[in-house]
């Protein structure tokens, strides 16, 4: 009702505003054109209002709350059934029939007392067939408490039991019954979140329709509170060991008669957890038993291809198996691997009887593990694979070894750039940022009406972008914090300023040696020497890196979440904002008579990106949603910090560059050979009055042009053939010219050519001075040292103010919208990647939009034709585009290219990882990929413990040396060496950073505890 009232008020307000505007237009007169313009504007306003109302409108539901919950539960049951039936087909659980695994009851101390479990209900003793896996649903429903804990050794089939339980319970479910949903417990932090809150969030994240709701509760939470959910908690052992006691206490405190549960865990971990925190009250505990030989033989025989006599390749092998083979086939995991490896006629299981090759059970297991990946990718049952089995095996071996040596035991896509050499970790994002900026700036420079300064030639373009690349490389290596946890206080800002000053001094020295500012500096519409293009590019790259460093963008970013992920109305608000911005872009383009191209394009691009981002709710963020007020406060803090820091650094460093370059220019001017008035140098006569005013006059007639350029209020004179771009030629003259200095307008010449209104008028001759012979230029611009230095400092210091305004906006946006994604509780790696992409695009769009608005405000108060030229446009466009490459999504692109070029991964890496997951080799845990079983990963990495012997448990510190791998191509190695020698000589390895790390976050502590325990052996058969 409240939403309906708001929509009515909004519509009435829009209508009243439209009528008032029309009345004022008609009463004020102004002719039919003015009235038509008002009518068009009001029509557009009403259209946008109607569009926003439609965006904000929610579908109404005439049913009761109970009806809505029942309908949602039925839809959830259908979705879960489709999901896990597909998973069962993937695991081939029913091809042709499930593997028969038996279980037995476990009593105290691992379980509660029998009379507490049964609550006085006498349960009959189980018959032989009752303890089969397919009877687990009946066993569960017969329990008065409806709480069941399933224990088992690694590879005993606990996850398979959980999947079969979900499918069996769904098959028996009646309308109104709870829906079984499987939840991997690896994502639960019992110390930070209650079980019910975590279940509701995971349910809303994985089944997106349940994220909607009314009031404060989502539909997922309503189903949970109404008793319409049956959680199947898989992998209690995956929770870090130190939190097991807390987890058990939360389970006992939060479970009730409306929240049944089935939980799986390793036997050893459950024993430790119960010893520390007590049993799960009123819960039945069962343990999965090893397979007997008859069960294993029957399963392998029925899944193998028989010959005409009904015999299979397994028949002679299992007729009289050796004790070691009997031991191996007691594990459901090994039976599954044996079926996969010998599932076609290319291999014969008779080789398992070779005592010479397989003297112990460990050798047989190792053989099955090593042959698993080629067999999985060669199976026809999963469809034709894009990748050959040998290639898949090779790539997964390297991935397994890389995951093991990092100490995380998990494959995170945002950590893939660490596989590149240190130099390429910086060069790759820098090149990507350069390409993103060039994709916008080059078309604007070539096709736009002077909105961006064009280059005078193709070599100048390449030199300019080479300078930007070098500046970005240095800035990304030295000016950005190492990680998001790196402290970013005043001390770090001072260090950033010192690095910036040192790099700018080097550029200023190069400018003073190669292209000193002999004439007063300008940053636009000026004749530029080839070395100056490169040095200007270096300055641009350093400026962009400095702004990103102040904004806190790290060298190793984490995946981001959408800031509105926790708000029910957030996506609608973002879509409405995007629509407004798109309309503003169209209005700016139309009412500016198609002259404000860059602002209009910025609005259109930003609006479209916001519309697209608003269509996604995205992954859950690591921090709870705090509302728009907190976002605005974060923006204000970041804006203030960024404006102050960027302005101080920009002005100080700009003044430093101006002083150094101006000092070189003053030295050049005052150390030049003395000249006398009347001397001719290169076709120009030097003239000096008694007052000391100097002029030069051409003695040889030449062709001169009067040209205009957008952004300048007056035309300027250039020599025909000069390497400079302009928008329109307004006049031409052939003859001699005289150049002199005007105290107000600088260097001018009296124009003698057309058009008539310009003839005899003093026009800008700055570029004519730059085109003079070097000795003549030195003589003409002679002035005191102080004046030379101040002329060089002024434009650079003014540019520092512009940097502060743009950098402040960028810092405010990036800090306010820096919401890391919750990688522990993510729905999947690819979903996290898509969310990070959407968040990056939205953040960059808002940053460019605000920076552009600030630039337009500055330009409105600045006199036209200033020394900054089009620098504002070039900076604000790159603030939005370059930051794309500094996100986790952006940095993944060069890493994928590098891995593919060096043969360490396929080109379609994420698709390959998803295919490996589909074929049962990998599994997903939050935003990470993990190998389906620890033993498979150890086998691929060559890190299995000695067969038949003891020794320390395998861990990250026990991985063997890396095998020989194909090295990088010669060109890549040369490129790495050159760039590393130029800018990264002191760059530390990835394990260290320039600043001491901050205190570990909760996720870091969980990961550390997780790594100490080792990875969970879940997957095809747990």
JSON list of C-alpha atoms in Angstrom, two decimals, residues 682-862:
[
{"chain": "A", "resi": 682, "resn": "UNK", "atom": "CA", "xyz": [67.43, 31.04, -41.40]},
{"chain": "A", "resi": 683, "resn": "UNK", "atom": "CA", "xyz": [65.36, 33.57, -43.33]},
{"chain": "A", "resi": 684, "resn": "UNK", "atom": "CA", "xyz": [64.30, 35.58, -40.26]},
{"chain": "A", "resi": 685, "resn": "UNK", "atom": "CA", "xyz": [65.64, 39.06, -39.40]},
{"chain": "A", "resi": 686, "resn": "UNK", "atom": "CA", "xyz": [66.25, 39.87, -35.73]},
{"chain": "A", "resi": 687, "resn": "UNK", "atom": "CA", "xyz": [65.10, 43.32, -34.64]},
{"chain": "A", "resi": 688, "resn": "UNK", "atom": "CA", "xyz": [65.41, 45.00, -31.23]},
{"chain": "A", "resi": 689, "resn": "UNK", "atom": "CA", "xyz": [64.11, 48.43, -30.24]},
{"chain": "A", "resi": 690, "resn": "UNK", "atom": "CA", "xyz": [65.80, 50.88, -27.92]},
{"chain": "A", "resi": 691, "resn": "UNK", "atom": "CA", "xyz": [63.41, 49.75, -25.16]},
{"chain": "A", "resi": 692, "resn": "UNK", "atom": "CA", "xyz": [64.64, 46.19, -25.50]},
{"chain": "A", "resi": 693, "resn": "UNK", "atom": "CA", "xyz": [61.54, 44.82, -27.27]},
{"chain": "A", "resi": 694, "resn": "UNK", "atom": "CA", "xyz": [62.51, 42.08, -29.68]},
{"chain": "A", "resi": 695, "resn": "UNK", "atom": "CA", "xyz": [60.79, 41.04, -32.88]},
{"chain": "A", "resi": 696, "resn": "UNK", "atom": "CA", "xyz": [61.59, 38.80, -35.81]},
{"chain": "A", "resi": 697, "resn": "UNK", "atom": "CA", "xyz": [60.51, 39.31, -39.41]},
{"chain": "A", "resi": 698, "resn": "UNK", "atom": "CA", "xyz": [60.64, 36.84, -42.24]},
{"chain": "A", "resi": 699, "resn": "UNK", "atom": "CA", "xyz": [62.75, 38.00, -45.15]},
{"chain": "A", "resi": 700, "resn": "UNK", "atom": "CA", "xyz": [61.64, 35.18, -47.42]},
{"chain": "A", "resi": 701, "resn": "UNK", "atom": "CA", "xyz": [57.92, 35.09, -48.30]},
{"chain": "A", "resi": 702, "resn": "UNK", "atom": "CA", "xyz": [56.15, 32.02, -47.00]},
{"chain": "A", "resi": 703, "resn": "UNK", "atom": "CA", "xyz": [52.68, 30.54, -46.78]},
{"chain": "A", "resi": 704, "resn": "UNK", "atom": "CA", "xyz": [50.85, 30.97, -43.50]},
{"chain": "A", "resi": 705, "resn": "UNK", "atom": "CA", "xyz": [47.43, 29.75, -42.35]},
{"chain": "A", "resi": 706, "resn": "UNK", "atom": "CA", "xyz": [44.90, 31.09, -39.87]},
{"chain": "A", "resi": 707, "resn": "UNK", "atom": "CA", "xyz": [43.16, 28.11, -38.26]},
{"chain": "A", "resi": 708, "resn": "UNK", "atom": "CA", "xyz": [40.58, 27.44, -35.55]},
{"chain": "A", "resi": 709, "resn": "UNK", "atom": "CA", "xyz": [40.34, 24.69, -33.00]},
{"chain": "A", "resi": 710, "resn": "UNK", "atom": "CA", "xyz": [37.51, 23.70, -30.67]},
{"chain": "A", "resi": 711, "resn": "UNK", "atom": "CA", "xyz": [38.24, 24.80, -27.13]},
{"chain": "A", "resi": 712, "resn": "UNK", "atom": "CA", "xyz": [40.05, 27.97, -28.15]},
{"chain": "A", "resi": 713, "resn": "UNK", "atom": "CA", "xyz": [38.18, 31.26, -28.36]},
{"chain": "A", "resi": 714, "resn": "UNK", "atom": "CA", "xyz": [40.42, 32.79, -31.02]},
{"chain": "A", "resi": 715, "resn": "UNK", "atom": "CA", "xyz": [42.12, 31.42, -34.17]},
{"chain": "A", "resi": 716, "resn": "UNK", "atom": "CA", "xyz": [45.90, 31.10, -34.32]},
{"chain": "A", "resi": 717, "resn": "UNK", "atom": "CA", "xyz": [48.50, 31.36, -37.08]},
{"chain": "A", "resi": 718, "resn": "UNK", "atom": "CA", "xyz": [50.64, 28.42, -38.23]},
{"chain": "A", "resi": 719, "resn": "UNK", "atom": "CA", "xyz": [53.09, 27.93, -41.01]},
{"chain": "A", "resi": 720, "resn": "UNK", "atom": "CA", "xyz": [51.83, 25.82, -43.88]},
{"chain": "A", "resi": 721, "resn": "UNK", "atom": "CA", "xyz": [53.03, 22.24, -43.51]},
{"chain": "A", "resi": 722, "resn": "UNK", "atom": "CA", "xyz": [53.58, 22.51, -39.75]},
{"chain": "A", "resi": 723, "resn": "UNK", "atom": "CA", "xyz": [53.03, 19.28, -37.74]},
{"chain": "A", "resi": 724, "resn": "UNK", "atom": "CA", "xyz": [49.96, 20.42, -35.86]},
{"chain": "A", "resi": 725, "resn": "UNK", "atom": "CA", "xyz": [46.25, 19.63, -36.11]},
{"chain": "A", "resi": 726, "resn": "UNK", "atom": "CA", "xyz": [43.34, 22.05, -36.36]},
{"chain": "A", "resi": 727, "resn": "UNK", "atom": "CA", "xyz": [39.62, 21.85, -37.00]},
{"chain": "A", "resi": 728, "resn": "UNK", "atom": "CA", "xyz": [39.02, 24.50, -39.64]},
{"chain": "A", "resi": 729, "resn": "UNK", "atom": "CA", "xyz": [41.10, 26.80, -41.83]},
{"chain": "A", "resi": 730, "resn": "UNK", "atom": "CA", "xyz": [39.64, 30.33, -41.81]},
{"chain": "A", "resi": 731, "resn": "UNK", "atom": "CA", "xyz": [42.26, 32.18, -43.82]},
{"chain": "A", "resi": 732, "resn": "UNK", "atom": "CA", "xyz": [45.52, 31.97, -45.73]},
{"chain": "A", "resi": 733, "resn": "UNK", "atom": "CA", "xyz": [48.31, 34.39, -46.49]},
{"chain": "A", "resi": 734, "resn": "UNK", "atom": "CA", "xyz": [51.49, 34.24, -48.57]},
{"chain": "A", "resi": 735, "resn": "UNK", "atom": "CA", "xyz": [54.18, 36.78, -47.81]},
{"chain": "A", "resi": 736, "resn": "UNK", "atom": "CA", "xyz": [56.24, 37.94, -44.85]},
{"chain": "A", "resi": 737, "resn": "UNK", "atom": "CA", "xyz": [55.17, 38.19, -41.22]},
{"chain": "A", "resi": 738, "resn": "UNK", "atom": "CA", "xyz": [56.48, 39.90, -38.13]},
{"chain": "A", "resi": 739, "resn": "UNK", "atom": "CA", "xyz": [56.31, 38.30, -34.68]},
{"chain": "A", "resi": 740, "resn": "UNK", "atom": "CA", "xyz": [56.37, 40.37, -31.51]},
{"chain": "A", "resi": 741, "resn": "UNK", "atom": "CA", "xyz": [55.29, 39.99, -27.89]},
{"chain": "A", "resi": 742, "resn": "UNK", "atom": "CA", "xyz": [52.15, 41.59, -26.51]},
{"chain": "A", "resi": 743, "resn": "UNK", "atom": "CA", "xyz": [52.05, 42.05, -22.75]},
{"chain": "A", "resi": 744, "resn": "UNK", "atom": "CA", "xyz": [48.48, 40.74, -22.54]},
{"chain": "A", "resi": 745, "resn": "UNK", "atom": "CA", "xyz": [48.19, 38.24, -25.40]},
{"chain": "A", "resi": 746, "resn": "UNK", "atom": "CA", "xyz": [51.72, 36.82, -25.57]},
{"chain": "A", "resi": 747, "resn": "UNK", "atom": "CA", "xyz": [53.34, 36.24, -28.96]},
{"chain": "A", "resi": 748, "resn": "UNK", "atom": "CA", "xyz": [51.26, 37.71, -31.79]},
{"chain": "A", "resi": 749, "resn": "UNK", "atom": "CA", "xyz": [51.53, 38.73, -35.42]},
{"chain": "A", "resi": 750, "resn": "UNK", "atom": "CA", "xyz": [49.47, 41.16, -37.44]},
{"chain": "A", "resi": 751, "resn": "UNK", "atom": "CA", "xyz": [47.41, 39.09, -39.88]},
{"chain": "A", "resi": 752, "resn": "UNK", "atom": "CA", "xyz": [47.52, 40.42, -43.43]},
{"chain": "A", "resi": 753, "resn": "UNK", "atom": "CA", "xyz": [45.34, 37.85, -45.17]},
{"chain": "A", "resi": 754, "resn": "UNK", "atom": "CA", "xyz": [41.64, 37.00, -45.24]},
{"chain": "A", "resi": 755, "resn": "UNK", "atom": "CA", "xyz": [38.98, 36.85, -44.06]},
{"chain": "A", "resi": 756, "resn": "UNK", "atom": "CA", "xyz": [38.24, 40.54, -44.11]},
{"chain": "A", "resi": 757, "resn": "UNK", "atom": "CA", "xyz": [37.20, 40.81, -40.48]},
{"chain": "A", "resi": 758, "resn": "UNK", "atom": "CA", "xyz": [40.60, 39.46, -39.41]},
{"chain": "A", "resi": 759, "resn": "UNK", "atom": "CA", "xyz": [42.82, 41.50, -41.67]},
{"chain": "A", "resi": 760, "resn": "UNK", "atom": "CA", "xyz": [45.04, 43.85, -39.71]},
{"chain": "A", "resi": 761, "resn": "UNK", "atom": "CA", "xyz": [44.20, 42.13, -36.42]},
{"chain": "A", "resi": 762, "resn": "UNK", "atom": "CA", "xyz": [46.79, 40.71, -34.02]},
{"chain": "A", "resi": 763, "resn": "UNK", "atom": "CA", "xyz": [46.47, 36.93, -33.89]},
{"chain": "A", "resi": 764, "resn": "UNK", "atom": "CA", "xyz": [48.16, 34.26, -31.79]},
{"chain": "A", "resi": 765, "resn": "UNK", "atom": "CA", "xyz": [51.65, 33.46, -33.14]},
{"chain": "A", "resi": 766, "resn": "UNK", "atom": "CA", "xyz": [52.76, 31.01, -30.43]},
{"chain": "A", "resi": 767, "resn": "UNK", "atom": "CA", "xyz": [53.18, 28.20, -32.94]},
{"chain": "A", "resi": 768, "resn": "UNK", "atom": "CA", "xyz": [55.08, 30.45, -35.34]},
{"chain": "A", "resi": 769, "resn": "UNK", "atom": "CA", "xyz": [57.64, 31.09, -32.60]},
{"chain": "A", "resi": 770, "resn": "UNK", "atom": "CA", "xyz": [58.05, 27.36, -32.07]},
{"chain": "A", "resi": 771, "resn": "UNK", "atom": "CA", "xyz": [58.65, 26.93, -35.81]},
{"chain": "A", "resi": 772, "resn": "UNK", "atom": "CA", "xyz": [61.51, 29.47, -35.88]},
{"chain": "A", "resi": 773, "resn": "UNK", "atom": "CA", "xyz": [65.10, 28.32, -36.36]},
{"chain": "A", "resi": 774, "resn": "UNK", "atom": "CA", "xyz": [66.52, 27.31, -33.01]},
{"chain": "A", "resi": 775, "resn": "UNK", "atom": "CA", "xyz": [69.00, 30.24, -32.72]},
{"chain": "A", "resi": 776, "resn": "UNK", "atom": "CA", "xyz": [66.32, 32.73, -33.72]},
{"chain": "A", "resi": 777, "resn": "UNK", "atom": "CA", "xyz": [63.89, 31.28, -31.19]},
{"chain": "A", "resi": 778, "resn": "UNK", "atom": "CA", "xyz": [66.47, 31.52, -28.39]},
{"chain": "A", "resi": 779, "resn": "UNK", "atom": "CA", "xyz": [67.15, 35.16, -29.22]},
{"chain": "A", "resi": 780, "resn": "UNK", "atom": "CA", "xyz": [63.46, 36.12, -29.49]},
{"chain": "A", "resi": 781, "resn": "UNK", "atom": "CA", "xyz": [62.32, 34.56, -26.19]},
{"chain": "A", "resi": 782, "resn": "UNK", "atom": "CA", "xyz": [65.19, 35.99, -24.17]},
{"chain": "A", "resi": 783, "resn": "UNK", "atom": "CA", "xyz": [63.88, 37.17, -20.80]},
{"chain": "A", "resi": 784, "resn": "UNK", "atom": "CA", "xyz": [64.93, 36.99, -17.14]},
{"chain": "A", "resi": 785, "resn": "UNK", "atom": "CA", "xyz": [65.47, 33.59, -15.55]},
{"chain": "A", "resi": 786, "resn": "UNK", "atom": "CA", "xyz": [62.64, 34.15, -13.11]},
{"chain": "A", "resi": 787, "resn": "UNK", "atom": "CA", "xyz": [60.21, 34.88, -15.94]},
{"chain": "A", "resi": 788, "resn": "UNK", "atom": "CA", "xyz": [61.30, 31.76, -17.85]},
{"chain": "A", "resi": 789, "resn": "UNK", "atom": "CA", "xyz": [60.79, 29.51, -14.84]},
{"chain": "A", "resi": 790, "resn": "UNK", "atom": "CA", "xyz": [57.44, 31.06, -13.88]},
{"chain": "A", "resi": 791, "resn": "UNK", "atom": "CA", "xyz": [56.18, 30.70, -17.46]},
{"chain": "A", "resi": 792, "resn": "UNK", "atom": "CA", "xyz": [57.01, 27.00, -17.26]},
{"chain": "A", "resi": 793, "resn": "UNK", "atom": "CA", "xyz": [55.57, 26.49, -13.77]},
{"chain": "A", "resi": 794, "resn": "UNK", "atom": "CA", "xyz": [52.19, 28.17, -14.29]},
{"chain": "A", "resi": 795, "resn": "UNK", "atom": "CA", "xyz": [50.48, 25.68, -16.65]},
{"chain": "A", "resi": 796, "resn": "UNK", "atom": "CA", "xyz": [51.82, 22.65, -14.77]},
{"chain": "A", "resi": 797, "resn": "UNK", "atom": "CA", "xyz": [50.60, 24.00, -11.42]},
{"chain": "A", "resi": 798, "resn": "UNK", "atom": "CA", "xyz": [47.19, 24.80, -12.93]},
{"chain": "A", "resi": 799, "resn": "UNK", "atom": "CA", "xyz": [47.07, 21.27, -14.27]},
{"chain": "A", "resi": 800, "resn": "UNK", "atom": "CA", "xyz": [47.64, 20.07, -10.70]},
{"chain": "A", "resi": 801, "resn": "UNK", "atom": "CA", "xyz": [44.38, 21.72, -9.62]},
{"chain": "A", "resi": 802, "resn": "UNK", "atom": "CA", "xyz": [42.55, 19.87, -12.40]},
{"chain": "A", "resi": 803, "resn": "UNK", "atom": "CA", "xyz": [44.20, 16.64, -11.26]},
{"chain": "A", "resi": 804, "resn": "UNK", "atom": "CA", "xyz": [42.97, 17.27, -7.73]},
{"chain": "A", "resi": 805, "resn": "UNK", "atom": "CA", "xyz": [39.37, 17.76, -8.85]},
{"chain": "A", "resi": 806, "resn": "UNK", "atom": "CA", "xyz": [39.31, 14.66, -11.05]},
{"chain": "A", "resi": 807, "resn": "UNK", "atom": "CA", "xyz": [41.33, 12.57, -8.61]},
{"chain": "A", "resi": 808, "resn": "UNK", "atom": "CA", "xyz": [39.01, 13.55, -5.77]},
{"chain": "A", "resi": 809, "resn": "UNK", "atom": "CA", "xyz": [35.97, 12.31, -7.68]},
{"chain": "A", "resi": 810, "resn": "UNK", "atom": "CA", "xyz": [37.75, 9.08, -8.61]},
{"chain": "A", "resi": 811, "resn": "UNK", "atom": "CA", "xyz": [38.87, 8.49, -5.03]},
{"chain": "A", "resi": 812, "resn": "UNK", "atom": "CA", "xyz": [35.38, 9.14, -3.67]},
{"chain": "A", "resi": 813, "resn": "UNK", "atom": "CA", "xyz": [33.71, 6.76, -6.10]},
{"chain": "A", "resi": 814, "resn": "UNK", "atom": "CA", "xyz": [36.26, 3.98, -5.82]},
{"chain": "A", "resi": 815, "resn": "UNK", "atom": "CA", "xyz": [36.29, 4.07, -2.04]},
{"chain": "A", "resi": 816, "resn": "UNK", "atom": "CA", "xyz": [32.51, 4.34, -1.66]},
{"chain": "A", "resi": 817, "resn": "UNK", "atom": "CA", "xyz": [31.81, 1.49, -4.09]},
{"chain": "A", "resi": 818, "resn": "UNK", "atom": "CA", "xyz": [34.68, -0.75, -2.98]},
{"chain": "A", "resi": 819, "resn": "UNK", "atom": "CA", "xyz": [32.59, -3.65, -1.72]},
{"chain": "A", "resi": 820, "resn": "UNK", "atom": "CA", "xyz": [34.55, -6.93, -1.87]},
{"chain": "A", "resi": 821, "resn": "UNK", "atom": "CA", "xyz": [32.62, -10.01, -2.86]},
{"chain": "A", "resi": 822, "resn": "UNK", "atom": "CA", "xyz": [32.17, -12.78, -0.32]},
{"chain": "A", "resi": 823, "resn": "UNK", "atom": "CA", "xyz": [34.27, -15.43, -2.02]},
{"chain": "A", "resi": 824, "resn": "UNK", "atom": "CA", "xyz": [33.63, -17.95, 0.77]},
{"chain": "A", "resi": 825, "resn": "UNK", "atom": "CA", "xyz": [29.88, -17.96, 0.23]},
{"chain": "A", "resi": 826, "resn": "UNK", "atom": "CA", "xyz": [29.72, -17.29, -3.50]},
{"chain": "A", "resi": 827, "resn": "UNK", "atom": "CA", "xyz": [27.51, -19.37, -5.76]},
{"chain": "A", "resi": 828, "resn": "UNK", "atom": "CA", "xyz": [30.41, -20.20, -8.08]},
{"chain": "A", "resi": 829, "resn": "UNK", "atom": "CA", "xyz": [33.60, -18.88, -9.71]},
{"chain": "A", "resi": 830, "resn": "UNK", "atom": "CA", "xyz": [31.97, -17.79, -12.96]},
{"chain": "A", "resi": 831, "resn": "UNK", "atom": "CA", "xyz": [29.20, -16.01, -11.10]},
{"chain": "A", "resi": 832, "resn": "UNK", "atom": "CA", "xyz": [31.78, -14.13, -9.04]},
{"chain": "A", "resi": 833, "resn": "UNK", "atom": "CA", "xyz": [33.65, -13.19, -12.21]},
{"chain": "A", "resi": 834, "resn": "UNK", "atom": "CA", "xyz": [30.49, -11.82, -13.81]},
{"chain": "A", "resi": 835, "resn": "UNK", "atom": "CA", "xyz": [29.62, -9.87, -10.67]},
{"chain": "A", "resi": 836, "resn": "UNK", "atom": "CA", "xyz": [33.12, -8.38, -10.52]},
{"chain": "A", "resi": 837, "resn": "UNK", "atom": "CA", "xyz": [32.83, -7.38, -14.17]},
{"chain": "A", "resi": 838, "resn": "UNK", "atom": "CA", "xyz": [29.48, -5.66, -13.61]},
{"chain": "A", "resi": 839, "resn": "UNK", "atom": "CA", "xyz": [30.73, -3.90, -10.48]},
{"chain": "A", "resi": 840, "resn": "UNK", "atom": "CA", "xyz": [33.87, -2.75, -12.26]},
{"chain": "A", "resi": 841, "resn": "UNK", "atom": "CA", "xyz": [31.94, -1.34, -15.21]},
{"chain": "A", "resi": 842, "resn": "UNK", "atom": "CA", "xyz": [29.43, 0.41, -12.96]},
{"chain": "A", "resi": 843, "resn": "UNK", "atom": "CA", "xyz": [32.14, 1.90, -10.75]},
{"chain": "A", "resi": 844, "resn": "UNK", "atom": "CA", "xyz": [34.17, 3.13, -13.71]},
{"chain": "A", "resi": 845, "resn": "UNK", "atom": "CA", "xyz": [31.07, 4.62, -15.33]},
{"chain": "A", "resi": 846, "resn": "UNK", "atom": "CA", "xyz": [30.14, 6.57, -12.20]},
{"chain": "A", "resi": 847, "resn": "UNK", "atom": "CA", "xyz": [33.74, 7.76, -11.74]},
{"chain": "A", "resi": 848, "resn": "UNK", "atom": "CA", "xyz": [33.94, 9.02, -15.33]},
{"chain": "A", "resi": 849, "resn": "UNK", "atom": "CA", "xyz": [30.51, 10.65, -15.03]},
{"chain": "A", "resi": 850, "resn": "UNK", "atom": "CA", "xyz": [31.35, 12.58, -11.86]},
{"chain": "A", "resi": 851, "resn": "UNK", "atom": "CA", "xyz": [34.83, 13.51, -13.07]},
{"chain": "A", "resi": 852, "resn": "UNK", "atom": "CA", "xyz": [33.34, 14.79, -16.31]},
{"chain": "A", "resi": 853, "resn": "UNK", "atom": "CA", "xyz": [30.78, 16.86, -14.42]},
{"chain": "A", "resi": 854, "resn": "UNK", "atom": "CA", "xyz": [33.50, 18.44, -12.28]},
{"chain": "A", "resi": 855, "resn": "UNK", "atom": "CA", "xyz": [35.54, 19.23, -15.37]},
{"chain": "A", "resi": 856, "resn": "UNK", "atom": "CA", "xyz": [32.57, 20.92, -17.01]},
{"chain": "A", "resi": 857, "resn": "UNK", "atom": "CA", "xyz": [32.05, 23.03, -13.89]},
{"chain": "A", "resi": 858, "resn": "UNK", "atom": "CA", "xyz": [35.71, 24.04, -13.90]},
{"chain": "A", "resi": 859, "resn": "UNK", "atom": "CA", "xyz": [35.57, 24.91, -17.57]},
{"chain": "A", "resi": 860, "resn": "UNK", "atom": "CA", "xyz": [32.51, 27.08, -17.02]},
{"chain": "A", "resi": 861, "resn": "UNK", "atom": "CA", "xyz": [34.45, 29.31, -14.62]},
{"chain": "A", "resi": 862, "resn": "UNK", "atom": "CA", "xyz": [37.73, 29.25, -16.52]}
]
